[in-house]
Amino acid sequence: PSGGADGGGDGGGGGTVGIVCEVGVSRGQRVLTLRSPVEVSNVLGRPVLLGMDEGAGREAGDGTGEEASGAGDVTELADADKQPLPLPFTRGGSKAAIDKLRIR
């Protein structure tokens, strides 16, 4: 893992984004895979929609006025599937992402 898995943060809303880096070899070439440090697993028996609390963008914004934290974005997670959260969802770090995650 690299990039600070918890996302850190400096208290001013300009925290770093946690990224998990994996290095491997495929067909003789080095492959660098980057993914979110937060993975969600769906064992509910039906698809779910994942989104971020609407207030998340204003709290974790970078001062540009844009909601770069994933607020308003929605991603679908099929039954029995698991996937890392999109990076914009984890802008404030993994703990903030878990606290702001909304499941529908």
PDB file of C-alpha atoms in Angstrom:
ATOM      1  CA  PRO A   1       0.000   0.000   0.000  1.00  0.00           C
ATOM      2  CA  SER A   2       1.114   3.480  -0.763  1.00  0.00           C
ATOM      3  CA  GLY A   3      -0.227   7.007  -0.589  1.00  0.00           C
ATOM      4  CA  GLY A   4      -1.553   6.870   2.966  1.00  0.00           C
ATOM      5  CA  ALA A   5      -4.401   4.408   3.212  1.00  0.00           C
ATOM      6  CA  ASP A   6      -6.420   6.551   5.602  1.00  0.00           C
ATOM      7  CA  GLY A   7      -6.208   9.653   3.446  1.00  0.00           C
ATOM      8  CA  GLY A   8      -4.776  11.698   6.275  1.00  0.00           C
ATOM      9  CA  GLY A   9      -6.089  15.194   5.984  1.00  0.00           C
ATOM     10  CA  ASP A  10      -4.841  18.484   7.309  1.00  0.00           C
ATOM     11  CA  GLY A  11      -8.092  19.655   8.894  1.00  0.00           C
ATOM     12  CA  GLY A  12      -8.488  22.329   6.227  1.00  0.00           C
ATOM     13  CA  GLY A  13     -10.343  20.201   3.705  1.00  0.00           C
ATOM     14  CA  GLY A  14      -7.270  19.792   1.487  1.00  0.00           C
ATOM     15  CA  GLY A  15      -6.376  16.292   2.708  1.00  0.00           C
ATOM     16  CA  THR A  16      -4.620  13.726   0.590  1.00  0.00           C
ATOM     17  CA  VAL A  17      -6.438  10.954  -1.216  1.00  0.00           C
ATOM     18  CA  GLY A  18      -5.544   7.475  -0.030  1.00  0.00           C
ATOM     19  CA  ILE A  19      -4.608   5.144  -2.855  1.00  0.00           C
ATOM     20  CA  VAL A  20      -3.649   1.478  -2.782  1.00  0.00           C
ATOM     21  CA  CYS A  21      -0.965   0.645  -5.346  1.00  0.00           C
ATOM     22  CA  GLU A  22      -0.342  -2.866  -6.611  1.00  0.00           C
ATOM     23  CA  VAL A  23       2.541  -3.739  -8.914  1.00  0.00           C
ATOM     24  CA  GLY A  24       2.509  -6.892 -11.006  1.00  0.00           C
ATOM     25  CA  VAL A  25       3.665  -8.419 -14.266  1.00  0.00           C
ATOM     26  CA  SER A  26       1.322  -9.277 -17.119  1.00  0.00           C
ATOM     27  CA  ARG A  27       2.576 -10.672 -20.447  1.00  0.00           C
ATOM     28  CA  GLY A  28       6.092  -9.520 -19.649  1.00  0.00           C
ATOM     29  CA  GLN A  29       5.119  -5.939 -18.839  1.00  0.00           C
ATOM     30  CA  ARG A  30       4.990  -4.258 -15.460  1.00  0.00           C
ATOM     31  CA  VAL A  31       1.471  -3.203 -14.488  1.00  0.00           C
ATOM     32  CA  LEU A  32       0.677  -0.612 -11.837  1.00  0.00           C
ATOM     33  CA  THR A  33      -2.875  -0.843 -10.481  1.00  0.00           C
ATOM     34  CA  LEU A  34      -4.288   2.030  -8.435  1.00  0.00           C
ATOM     35  CA  ARG A  35      -7.470   1.621  -6.423  1.00  0.00           C
ATOM     36  CA  SER A  36      -9.376   3.065  -3.525  1.00  0.00           C
ATOM     37  CA  PRO A  37      -8.436   1.997   0.021  1.00  0.00           C
ATOM     38  CA  VAL A  38     -12.127   1.335   0.836  1.00  0.00           C
ATOM     39  CA  GLU A  39     -13.822  -1.766  -0.575  1.00  0.00           C
ATOM     40  CA  VAL A  40     -17.540  -2.493  -0.222  1.00  0.00           C
ATOM     41  CA  SER A  41     -18.925  -6.040  -0.305  1.00  0.00           C
ATOM     42  CA  ASN A  42     -22.642  -6.629  -1.006  1.00  0.00           C
ATOM     43  CA  VAL A  43     -24.127  -9.687   0.703  1.00  0.00           C
ATOM     44  CA  LEU A  44     -27.694  -8.346   0.951  1.00  0.00           C
ATOM     45  CA  GLY A  45     -29.228 -10.528  -1.765  1.00  0.00           C
ATOM     46  CA  ARG A  46     -30.093  -7.587  -4.028  1.00  0.00           C
ATOM     47  CA  PRO A  47     -28.271  -4.762  -5.821  1.00  0.00           C
ATOM     48  CA  VAL A  48     -27.627  -1.569  -3.848  1.00  0.00           C
ATOM     49  CA  LEU A  49     -26.813   1.999  -4.783  1.00  0.00           C
ATOM     50  CA  LEU A  50     -23.868   3.623  -3.044  1.00  0.00           C
ATOM     51  CA  GLY A  51     -23.599   7.374  -2.718  1.00  0.00           C
ATOM     52  CA  MET A  52     -22.074  10.012  -0.500  1.00  0.00           C
ATOM     53  CA  ASP A  53     -23.841  12.237   1.990  1.00  0.00           C
ATOM     54  CA  GLU A  54     -24.821  15.437   0.148  1.00  0.00           C
ATOM     55  CA  GLY A  55     -22.874  17.571   2.653  1.00  0.00           C
ATOM     56  CA  ALA A  56     -19.626  15.721   1.926  1.00  0.00           C
ATOM     57  CA  GLY A  57     -18.641  17.899  -1.042  1.00  0.00           C
ATOM     58  CA  ARG A  58     -18.803  21.144   0.872  1.00  0.00           C
ATOM     59  CA  GLU A  59     -16.893  19.731   3.853  1.00  0.00           C
ATOM     60  CA  ALA A  60     -14.091  18.151   1.852  1.00  0.00           C
ATOM     61  CA  GLY A  61     -13.904  20.649  -0.996  1.00  0.00           C
ATOM     62  CA  ASP A  62     -10.585  22.003  -2.180  1.00  0.00           C
ATOM     63  CA  GLY A  63     -11.594  25.655  -2.150  1.00  0.00           C
ATOM     64  CA  THR A  64     -12.530  25.749  -5.833  1.00  0.00           C
ATOM     65  CA  GLY A  65     -16.243  25.589  -5.115  1.00  0.00           C
ATOM     66  CA  GLU A  66     -16.535  22.192  -6.794  1.00  0.00           C
ATOM     67  CA  GLU A  67     -17.790  19.116  -5.004  1.00  0.00           C
ATOM     68  CA  ALA A  68     -14.799  16.916  -5.711  1.00  0.00           C
ATOM     69  CA  SER A  69     -15.521  14.447  -2.912  1.00  0.00           C
ATOM     70  CA  GLY A  70     -18.124  12.403  -4.777  1.00  0.00           C
ATOM     71  CA  ALA A  71     -21.175  14.062  -3.200  1.00  0.00           C
ATOM     72  CA  GLY A  72     -24.132  13.447  -5.482  1.00  0.00           C
ATOM     73  CA  ASP A  73     -22.350  10.637  -7.363  1.00  0.00           C
ATOM     74  CA  VAL A  74     -23.958   7.193  -7.215  1.00  0.00           C
ATOM     75  CA  THR A  75     -22.550   3.789  -8.116  1.00  0.00           C
ATOM     76  CA  GLU A  76     -24.412   0.470  -8.254  1.00  0.00           C
ATOM     77  CA  LEU A  77     -23.092  -2.641  -6.535  1.00  0.00           C
ATOM     78  CA  ALA A  78     -24.642  -5.912  -7.746  1.00  0.00           C
ATOM     79  CA  ASP A  79     -25.621  -8.715  -5.379  1.00  0.00           C
ATOM     80  CA  ALA A  80     -22.661 -10.840  -4.220  1.00  0.00           C
ATOM     81  CA  ASP A  81     -20.236  -8.333  -5.730  1.00  0.00           C
ATOM     82  CA  LYS A  82     -17.496  -6.282  -4.137  1.00  0.00           C
ATOM     83  CA  GLN A  83     -15.609  -3.310  -5.455  1.00  0.00           C
ATOM     84  CA  PRO A  84     -13.427  -0.471  -4.261  1.00  0.00           C
ATOM     85  CA  LEU A  85     -15.209   2.847  -3.827  1.00  0.00           C
ATOM     86  CA  PRO A  86     -14.504   5.354  -6.606  1.00  0.00           C
ATOM     87  CA  LEU A  87     -11.602   7.642  -5.610  1.00  0.00           C
ATOM     88  CA  PRO A  88     -13.766  10.790  -5.412  1.00  0.00           C
ATOM     89  CA  PHE A  89     -15.710   9.037  -2.631  1.00  0.00           C
ATOM     90  CA  THR A  90     -12.513   8.700  -0.565  1.00  0.00           C
ATOM     91  CA  ARG A  91     -11.172  12.234  -0.971  1.00  0.00           C
ATOM     92  CA  GLY A  92     -11.382  12.876   2.792  1.00  0.00           C
ATOM     93  CA  GLY A  93      -9.748   9.545   3.678  1.00  0.00           C
ATOM     94  CA  SER A  94     -11.110   6.076   4.334  1.00  0.00           C
ATOM     95  CA  LYS A  95     -12.714   6.891   7.708  1.00  0.00           C
ATOM     96  CA  ALA A  96     -14.513   9.927   6.266  1.00  0.00           C
ATOM     97  CA  ALA A  97     -15.679   7.829   3.298  1.00  0.00           C
ATOM     98  CA  ILE A  98     -17.183   5.218   5.615  1.00  0.00           C
ATOM     99  CA  ASP A  99     -18.837   7.895   7.759  1.00  0.00           C
ATOM    100  CA  LYS A 100     -20.370   9.648   4.714  1.00  0.00           C
ATOM    101  CA  LEU A 101     -21.331   6.538   2.703  1.00  0.00           C
ATOM    102  CA  ARG A 102     -25.070   6.186   2.055  1.00  0.00           C
ATOM    103  CA  ILE A 103     -26.622   2.903   0.895  1.00  0.00           C
ATOM    104  CA  ARG A 104     -29.950   2.806  -0.946  1.00  0.00           C
TER     105      ARG A 104
END
